[in-house]
XYZ file of C-alpha atoms in Angstrom:
589
model
C 6.112 28.800 -9.074
C 6.862 26.694 -12.139
C 5.844 23.087 -12.721
C 8.664 20.930 -14.103
C 6.601 17.998 -15.351
C 3.646 18.807 -17.590
C 2.309 18.866 -21.132
C -0.352 21.322 -22.316
C -1.928 21.117 -25.772
C -4.541 23.369 -27.365
C -6.069 22.444 -30.734
C -8.278 25.149 -32.217
C -10.164 25.829 -35.416
C -9.387 29.532 -35.224
C -7.421 31.808 -32.920
C -5.308 30.209 -30.192
C -6.051 31.424 -26.652
C -3.011 29.979 -24.906
C -0.412 32.710 -24.340
C 2.658 30.533 -23.794
C 4.489 27.714 -25.513
C 4.869 27.012 -29.219
C 2.498 27.244 -32.158
C 2.072 24.970 -35.153
C -0.427 26.125 -37.780
C -2.018 24.408 -40.755
C -4.680 25.657 -43.160
C -7.467 24.728 -40.767
C -5.891 24.017 -37.377
C -3.771 25.841 -34.819
C -1.800 23.771 -32.309
C -0.328 25.454 -29.237
C 1.822 23.354 -26.945
C 3.945 23.799 -23.846
C 5.890 21.316 -21.743
C 8.025 21.195 -18.624
C 11.700 20.344 -18.325
C 11.207 16.927 -16.699
C 8.585 15.568 -19.071
C 9.587 12.355 -20.914
C 8.057 13.418 -24.231
C 8.804 12.277 -27.782
C 7.402 13.884 -30.928
C 7.108 12.280 -34.353
C 5.873 14.195 -37.396
C 5.154 13.500 -41.036
C 3.639 15.845 -43.591
C 0.133 14.905 -42.523
C 0.489 13.502 -38.996
C 1.686 14.692 -35.593
C 2.338 12.072 -32.910
C 3.222 12.912 -29.310
C 4.065 10.190 -26.802
C 4.547 10.964 -23.115
C 6.263 8.174 -21.200
C 7.689 5.084 -22.856
C 4.974 2.941 -24.437
C 6.187 -0.336 -25.852
C 5.005 -3.361 -27.798
C 8.091 -5.361 -26.837
C 8.867 -4.456 -23.195
C 11.858 -2.366 -24.199
C 12.314 1.382 -24.475
C 12.891 2.273 -28.095
C 10.837 5.264 -29.200
C 11.651 4.981 -32.919
C 10.678 1.323 -32.935
C 7.456 2.085 -31.062
C 6.385 4.849 -33.459
C 7.081 2.612 -36.441
C 4.951 -0.194 -34.993
C 2.214 2.198 -33.897
C 1.892 3.614 -37.416
C 1.424 0.075 -38.729
C -1.279 -0.769 -36.202
C -3.010 2.588 -35.561
C -6.018 1.752 -37.717
C -6.733 -1.314 -35.558
C -7.916 -0.125 -32.157
C -7.860 -3.653 -30.780
C -4.062 -3.439 -30.933
C -4.043 -0.672 -28.310
C -4.442 -3.229 -25.520
C -1.038 -4.678 -26.406
C 0.785 -1.402 -25.700
C 2.594 -1.761 -22.384
C 3.723 0.643 -19.711
C 2.792 4.172 -18.628
C 1.935 6.476 -21.515
C -0.196 9.170 -23.045
C -0.346 9.263 -26.847
C -1.775 12.229 -28.747
C -2.342 11.827 -32.473
C -3.328 14.706 -34.756
C -4.231 14.467 -38.436
C -2.879 17.784 -39.698
C -5.160 17.801 -42.757
C -8.529 16.874 -41.255
C -7.925 18.220 -37.754
C -8.982 14.907 -36.216
C -7.513 14.364 -32.745
C -7.054 11.012 -31.021
C -5.787 10.540 -27.470
C -4.891 7.180 -25.931
C -3.732 6.660 -22.351
C -2.452 3.655 -20.427
C -4.551 1.291 -18.345
C -2.928 2.908 -15.282
C -4.165 6.374 -16.221
C -0.629 7.668 -15.883
C 0.624 10.133 -16.930
C -2.546 11.693 -15.578
C -4.491 13.826 -18.059
C -7.359 16.301 -17.975
C -9.205 17.629 -21.005
C -11.882 20.106 -22.062
C -13.871 19.955 -25.288
C -15.580 22.759 -27.235
C -16.991 22.981 -30.770
C -13.932 24.878 -32.016
C -11.315 23.999 -29.414
C -9.883 21.003 -27.585
C -7.382 21.253 -24.729
C -5.581 18.546 -22.811
C -3.008 18.803 -20.047
C -1.140 16.532 -17.659
C -1.251 19.409 -15.152
C -4.655 20.344 -13.811
C -3.215 23.603 -12.490
C -2.166 24.720 -15.991
C -5.498 23.665 -17.497
C -7.561 25.251 -14.715
C -5.786 28.602 -15.088
C -6.292 28.513 -18.873
C -10.017 27.763 -18.616
C -10.786 30.294 -15.903
C -8.659 33.093 -17.389
C -10.372 32.683 -20.762
C -13.823 32.382 -19.176
C -14.339 28.963 -20.706
C -15.405 27.430 -17.380
C -16.601 28.319 -13.894
C -15.771 26.942 -10.474
C -17.335 23.648 -9.408
C -16.729 23.872 -5.632
C -18.870 20.922 -4.503
C -16.200 18.550 -5.844
C -14.041 19.874 -2.991
C -16.093 17.687 -0.655
C -14.431 14.602 -2.122
C -11.057 15.906 -0.987
C -12.403 16.974 2.384
C -13.847 13.509 2.968
C -11.298 11.208 1.324
C -8.111 13.193 0.490
C -8.757 12.513 -3.208
C -11.346 13.191 -5.933
C -13.643 10.512 -7.362
C -15.208 9.955 -10.794
C -14.003 12.115 -13.691
C -14.884 15.440 -12.063
C -12.627 18.442 -11.540
C -12.900 21.781 -9.765
C -14.328 23.485 -12.840
C -17.514 23.010 -14.845
C -15.864 22.088 -18.144
C -12.795 19.872 -17.814
C -12.758 16.159 -17.010
C -10.269 13.551 -15.826
C -9.291 11.108 -18.588
C -10.168 7.645 -17.315
C -7.604 4.835 -17.842
C -7.457 2.765 -21.039
C -9.486 5.308 -22.983
C -9.527 6.281 -26.647
C -10.650 9.884 -26.956
C -11.547 11.294 -30.388
C -12.339 14.907 -31.225
C -13.197 16.908 -34.311
C -15.599 19.475 -32.952
C -17.421 16.617 -31.236
C -16.135 14.360 -28.470
C -16.217 10.553 -28.442
C -14.851 8.349 -25.643
C -14.375 4.572 -25.720
C -12.588 2.152 -23.430
C -10.178 -0.131 -25.300
C -9.398 -2.488 -22.385
C -11.318 -3.737 -19.366
C -9.925 -5.643 -16.373
C -10.662 -9.328 -15.897
C -11.197 -10.345 -12.278
C -11.279 -14.068 -13.001
C -9.172 -15.706 -10.304
C -6.355 -18.082 -11.072
C -6.134 -21.418 -9.244
C -2.400 -21.329 -8.553
C -0.966 -21.773 -5.106
C 0.435 -18.856 -3.111
C 3.928 -20.156 -3.812
C 3.397 -20.376 -7.569
C 1.845 -16.921 -7.739
C 4.737 -15.560 -5.685
C 7.263 -16.963 -8.148
C 5.235 -15.444 -10.970
C 5.314 -12.072 -9.235
C 9.092 -12.218 -8.868
C 9.504 -13.071 -12.557
C 7.241 -10.190 -13.576
C 9.089 -7.724 -11.365
C 12.390 -8.750 -12.898
C 10.887 -8.413 -16.356
C 9.620 -4.931 -15.533
C 13.044 -3.903 -14.231
C 14.594 -5.104 -17.482
C 11.991 -3.146 -19.493
C 12.252 0.071 -17.528
C 16.058 0.118 -17.428
C 16.529 -0.767 -21.100
C 17.591 2.724 -22.202
C 20.760 2.946 -20.072
C 19.962 6.090 -18.085
C 21.153 7.013 -14.600
C 18.690 5.261 -12.310
C 17.713 6.002 -8.737
C 15.241 4.583 -6.240
C 13.432 6.203 -3.324
C 14.359 3.589 -0.761
C 12.348 3.144 2.401
C 12.697 0.536 5.093
C 9.292 -0.979 4.349
C 8.124 -3.775 2.080
C 7.363 -2.256 -1.332
C 10.708 -0.725 -2.350
C 12.451 -3.566 -0.506
C 10.915 -6.108 -2.882
C 11.836 -3.998 -5.902
C 15.443 -3.412 -4.822
C 15.933 -7.096 -4.015
C 15.327 -7.968 -7.678
C 17.820 -5.565 -9.220
C 21.060 -7.149 -10.443
C 22.753 -3.751 -10.720
C 21.072 -1.605 -8.073
C 20.073 1.998 -8.784
C 21.401 4.789 -6.594
C 19.217 4.798 -3.476
C 17.811 7.886 -1.735
C 16.267 7.879 1.728
C 14.504 10.960 3.074
C 14.138 11.281 6.863
C 14.310 13.923 9.579
C 17.103 12.109 11.398
C 19.210 9.005 10.859
C 16.665 6.823 12.579
C 15.465 3.252 12.040
C 14.001 4.131 8.633
C 17.422 5.296 7.511
C 19.317 2.409 9.153
C 17.142 -0.279 7.584
C 17.157 1.352 4.139
C 20.945 1.680 4.280
C 21.314 -1.979 5.265
C 19.126 -3.073 2.339
C 21.285 -1.080 -0.075
C 24.438 -2.551 1.485
C 23.073 -6.045 0.840
C 23.129 -5.162 -2.870
C 26.491 -3.360 -2.584
C 24.811 -0.243 -3.934
C 25.256 3.482 -3.405
C 23.075 5.339 -0.925
C 22.362 9.014 -0.252
C 20.605 10.356 2.809
C 18.414 13.438 2.303
C 17.602 15.235 5.522
C 14.198 16.871 5.825
C 14.517 20.591 6.547
C 12.801 22.324 9.454
C 10.700 24.399 7.033
C 10.094 21.513 4.604
C 6.317 21.924 4.600
C 5.901 25.679 4.860
C 8.417 26.357 2.074
C 6.958 23.755 -0.325
C 3.243 23.729 0.458
C 2.112 26.116 -2.272
C 4.231 24.243 -4.811
C 2.693 20.934 -3.717
C -0.879 22.216 -3.998
C -0.198 23.535 -7.513
C 1.667 20.475 -8.799
C -1.078 18.151 -7.578
C -3.860 20.419 -8.803
C -5.257 20.583 -5.279
C -6.726 17.120 -5.884
C -4.678 15.268 -3.291
C -3.888 16.333 0.256
C -0.660 18.306 -0.176
C 2.350 16.514 1.239
C 5.704 18.210 0.902
C 8.271 15.578 1.843
C 9.436 14.862 -1.733
C 9.879 18.502 -2.816
C 13.048 20.568 -2.829
C 15.508 17.724 -3.467
C 15.944 18.007 -7.238
C 19.574 19.151 -7.142
C 20.618 16.257 -4.898
C 18.706 13.653 -6.889
C 19.803 14.841 -10.337
C 23.481 14.578 -9.427
C 23.043 10.820 -9.170
C 20.046 9.956 -11.373
C 17.653 11.227 -14.017
C 15.136 8.372 -13.725
C 13.562 7.415 -10.402
C 11.853 4.258 -9.191
C 9.575 4.024 -6.171
C 7.289 1.490 -4.537
C 3.926 2.794 -5.746
C 1.601 -0.053 -6.683
C 3.386 -2.822 -4.810
C 1.595 -1.832 -1.616
C -1.983 -1.549 -2.860
C -1.645 -4.414 -5.379
C 0.069 -7.008 -3.215
C -0.322 -6.011 0.428
C -4.136 -5.993 0.403
C -4.035 -2.580 2.047
C -7.665 -1.682 1.375
C -9.285 -5.047 1.892
C -11.662 -4.918 4.888
C -10.201 -6.451 8.021
C -11.368 -7.598 11.406
C -9.226 -6.552 14.374
C -9.020 -8.381 17.717
C -8.492 -7.497 21.358
C -7.791 -9.211 24.681
C -9.625 -7.949 27.774
C -10.523 -4.797 25.877
C -6.944 -4.114 24.785
C -6.461 -4.081 20.989
C -3.945 -6.549 19.631
C -1.636 -4.453 17.408
C -1.512 -5.490 13.752
C -3.278 -8.843 14.071
C -6.250 -9.024 11.734
C -8.273 -11.354 9.562
C -10.143 -10.699 6.338
C -13.306 -8.826 7.208
C -16.831 -8.852 5.819
C -19.048 -6.095 4.486
C -22.020 -4.978 6.532
C -25.138 -3.110 5.476
C -25.426 -0.836 2.452
C -22.266 -1.083 0.343
C -22.020 2.655 -0.392
C -22.527 3.632 3.244
C -20.028 1.006 4.353
C -17.424 2.355 1.931
C -17.963 5.973 2.977
C -17.592 5.152 6.673
C -14.919 2.451 6.558
C -12.464 3.015 3.698
C -9.108 3.400 5.414
C -8.020 6.631 3.733
C -10.944 8.762 4.890
C -9.797 12.118 6.243
C -8.823 11.969 9.915
C -8.636 14.808 12.391
C -11.344 17.342 13.167
C -14.722 15.806 12.364
C -15.804 17.476 9.115
C -19.325 17.820 10.522
C -17.932 20.274 13.076
C -16.901 22.769 10.391
C -19.991 22.609 8.153
C -23.373 24.289 8.322
C -26.450 22.097 8.016
C -26.850 23.189 4.386
C -23.197 22.414 3.609
C -23.476 19.055 5.361
C -26.395 18.105 3.110
C -24.412 19.192 0.036
C -21.401 17.152 1.139
C -23.451 14.049 1.861
C -25.232 14.315 -1.495
C -21.957 14.806 -3.384
C -20.129 11.995 -1.593
C -23.032 9.555 -1.916
C -23.320 10.314 -5.636
C -19.555 9.912 -6.191
C -19.288 6.596 -4.340
C -22.484 5.263 -5.913
C -20.992 6.018 -9.324
C -17.835 4.129 -8.355
C -19.946 1.168 -7.254
C -21.924 1.136 -10.514
C -18.707 1.233 -12.552
C -17.117 -1.575 -10.527
C -20.161 -3.821 -10.993
C -19.612 -3.682 -14.757
C -16.489 -5.828 -14.290
C -17.130 -8.136 -11.347
C -19.664 -9.362 -8.825
C -17.047 -10.345 -6.227
C -17.563 -7.930 -3.289
C -13.835 -7.715 -2.491
C -12.986 -6.897 -6.104
C -15.808 -4.367 -6.258
C -14.483 -2.757 -3.077
C -10.960 -2.449 -4.462
C -12.034 -1.342 -7.929
C -13.907 1.531 -6.331
C -10.558 2.755 -4.975
C -8.079 1.536 -7.574
C -10.005 1.497 -10.835
C -8.652 4.997 -11.488
C -5.100 4.570 -10.229
C -3.998 8.119 -10.923
C -6.889 9.407 -8.793
C -5.784 7.332 -5.802
C -4.715 9.500 -2.890
C -1.069 8.351 -3.184
C -0.709 9.756 -6.709
C 0.141 13.131 -5.227
C 3.429 11.578 -4.106
C 4.128 10.400 -7.650
C 3.523 13.897 -9.024
C 5.922 15.246 -6.394
C 8.722 12.885 -7.455
C 8.140 13.778 -11.109
C 9.240 17.310 -10.253
C 12.757 16.029 -9.491
C 13.240 13.407 -12.202
C 11.374 11.096 -14.539
C 9.404 8.555 -12.497
C 8.888 4.984 -13.701
C 6.792 2.575 -11.676
C 8.051 -1.004 -11.669
C 4.558 -2.236 -10.728
C 2.958 -0.539 -13.740
C 3.188 -3.131 -16.484
C 0.214 -4.855 -18.051
C 1.263 -8.293 -16.833
C 1.710 -7.178 -13.212
C -1.705 -5.502 -13.251
C -3.244 -8.658 -14.738
C -1.671 -10.747 -11.976
C -3.073 -8.409 -9.327
C -6.559 -8.757 -10.781
C -6.291 -12.562 -10.940
C -5.131 -13.130 -7.352
C -7.543 -14.454 -4.744
C -8.039 -11.884 -1.976
C -6.714 -14.326 0.608
C -3.298 -14.390 -1.092
C -2.985 -10.602 -1.007
C -4.396 -10.065 2.475
C -1.768 -9.384 5.131
C 0.808 -8.984 2.298
C 1.059 -12.760 2.010
C 2.141 -12.842 -1.631
C 4.477 -9.882 -1.225
C 6.200 -11.426 1.795
C 6.542 -14.789 0.045
C 7.924 -13.093 -3.078
C 10.433 -11.259 -0.898
C 11.631 -14.537 0.603
C 12.070 -15.968 -2.894
C 13.940 -12.862 -4.052
C 16.425 -12.528 -1.191
C 16.140 -14.082 2.274
C 18.297 -11.329 3.755
C 15.645 -8.773 2.754
C 12.948 -11.061 4.161
C 14.642 -11.494 7.527
C 15.785 -7.920 8.097
C 13.475 -5.866 10.287
C 10.914 -3.568 8.736
C 11.274 0.094 9.584
C 7.496 0.242 9.980
C 7.383 -1.908 13.099
C 10.870 -3.136 13.962
C 10.175 -6.842 13.435
C 11.390 -9.004 10.537
C 9.781 -7.966 7.260
C 8.630 -11.526 6.645
C 6.557 -11.689 9.827
C 2.799 -12.101 9.479
C 0.463 -9.844 11.434
C 0.052 -12.616 14.017
C 3.823 -12.995 14.465
C 4.247 -9.233 14.813
C 1.441 -9.022 17.344
C 2.782 -11.830 19.531
C 6.290 -10.368 19.391
C 5.008 -6.891 20.200
C 2.941 -8.018 23.175
C 5.859 -9.999 24.600
C 8.333 -7.148 24.017
C 6.194 -4.526 25.712
C 4.611 -6.668 28.427
C 6.860 -5.141 31.149
C 5.509 -1.697 30.235
C 1.923 -2.931 30.307
C 2.262 -4.392 33.804
C 4.183 -1.389 35.119
C 7.640 -2.824 35.794
C 9.353 -0.800 33.061
C 8.920 2.800 31.992
C 7.312 3.307 28.598
C 9.744 4.896 26.163
C 9.361 5.481 22.438
C 11.412 7.358 19.899
C 10.470 8.532 16.426
C 11.677 5.982 13.865
C 9.726 6.785 10.704
C 10.002 9.066 7.688
C 6.671 10.760 8.275
C 5.946 12.931 11.274
C 2.961 11.725 13.251
C -0.294 13.417 14.158
C -0.300 17.180 14.473
C 3.488 17.535 14.641
C 3.830 19.278 11.252
C 0.741 21.434 11.808
C 1.859 22.647 15.225
C 5.394 23.495 14.123
C 6.064 24.116 10.436
C 2.501 24.924 9.344
C 1.125 26.584 12.467
C 1.051 30.093 11.005
C -0.679 28.902 7.807
C -3.358 27.091 9.813
C -4.039 30.154 11.967
C -4.317 32.274 8.812
C -7.117 30.014 7.539
C -9.399 31.885 9.936
C -9.331 34.898 7.598
C -9.269 33.013 4.283
C -11.306 34.817 1.629
C -10.821 31.802 -0.630
C -12.563 29.341 1.700
C -15.279 31.894 2.369
C -15.903 32.349 -1.371
C -15.921 28.591 -2.034
C -18.619 28.281 0.659
C -17.672 24.688 1.436
C -17.212 25.217 5.187
C -18.856 27.341 7.850
C -16.185 29.964 8.567
C -17.447 30.638 12.103
C -17.355 26.960 13.015
C -13.956 26.502 11.373
C -12.497 29.455 13.288
C -13.808 27.956 16.520
C -12.151 24.612 15.749
C -8.860 26.320 14.901
C -8.978 28.185 18.223
C -9.556 24.931 20.110
C -6.691 23.353 18.184
C -4.418 26.330 18.862
C -5.135 25.949 22.593
C -4.136 22.271 22.378
C -7.629 20.974 23.134
C -8.181 19.054 19.864
C -6.179 17.629 16.971
C -6.515 19.228 13.555
C -4.960 16.322 11.673
C -5.592 15.732 7.992
C -8.760 17.858 8.031
C -6.761 21.047 8.503
C -4.154 19.963 5.959
C -6.881 19.380 3.352
C -8.400 22.787 4.054
C -4.977 24.349 3.661
C -4.507 22.453 0.372
C -7.720 23.901 -1.070
C -6.934 27.392 0.208
C -3.451 27.261 -1.297
C -4.564 25.933 -4.692
C -7.402 28.381 -5.256
C -5.366 31.305 -3.892
C -2.748 30.760 -6.578
C -5.223 30.002 -9.362
C -6.912 32.194 -11.909
C -9.886 34.178 -10.672
């Protein structure tokens, strides 16, 4: 298995340990580097300086690498100027005479980066898999298995921890310096001061910023594509393109997701390609997914295996990442309602926090792992370890968030989104990067600033996103959403009323209940019971999980037997276990 999108750098005062890639030597410093085929990487060198820029940083919201390097060299001595660099980037600067290293990443933390520091060696990589193998093979680090509990509990990893005892995640907006010693400083901090503009004014501002980002991220005249769904996020992005990118929609069948996505593209008179999910989509790509994502996100395989199709039409991809969690208020707490004990689908109001904030987060954040209760596969000792690890991780997130705001809703969201490239959806971004260069329209400094400045009420229930969509193109606003089948512009109340009225005959028994699968993603245990069934059964004899000692193997085997007999659902719990088993099976020992 090869990873298409990565950069690995080793700086050493002495012998290089990395056995691949290229070597640059000076009198005092050896530099070993390796990179994948898909990586958007630019290198600038003078007699005394090496500059590497991953992504397309800009001072002027245009992609011009020569212009950027020239400006950066003028301003590099002034660290305050770093906050004015826009976009998604990782910059590595090496003084070839002194051996001083400086690393700067974007306020989005993407491209993601992991590093390890020693007295005579510094390594950094955008692939945790590559870094992990290097550290373990060279006996520079040991396993740190308790971090696995983050993934088991939340489908992601918190703080700056990794699965080894030496490397760390590089937090966003950080200046890292190394010359035998490590120094970390943050060059930008978010402001959560709320603006006083109306929903309408903020919506117009959002539309303007999206159009500006599109102009910025299409300024180098490449072949552009977009992963087009039938939901809200990519719909808003596509609606603001003047010349639409080639659209790709991935589904199992030509269902409502496909139909709606195709109609949106037709509105823009664009080109559209349907990619059909294969029967063995998950089993044939699972090990690749666990390696590409470093085992730090629950492995999802839907975006793998399509490189040849995508590259015929595009070499730069856009997707909807960021639009959902910035402007749909996805993780804001909500209060649901029911009538006579029956839940009202979708209708909700902004909720309130109850009790201890850390406990409330652990038990209520919407992306907690669903399926087999984790307690049913842990020994008492392991349960204590998991609770201690999770409480420590979430407490650390809370402490960090309180440095920037005292608003409970902002604290809540910063705990999830302060490290964007650690968010559980980043695994999908890494997957797309294996097919082409990925650029996120939502990842500009101004769009992030707007997100931080919006009152929670304007983001809740996707109010600002829906209003922005209406401003952008009323056809996109009025067309049904593939998520629920009602107009995209409907509020949760409108959807709920429409849903109750539509399905009332089924509820009172005068019409048979019929449903058909209309979404991209398979639901529940469908993938586990078909494509991944054999892999799940094989977990019962996993030496890897036994050696990690993060689950009770006897209890886990019992749960798998119950699942195999159809008595329980394995859900995300089994998929996370399979992710960890796959990653550590393929890693260095």
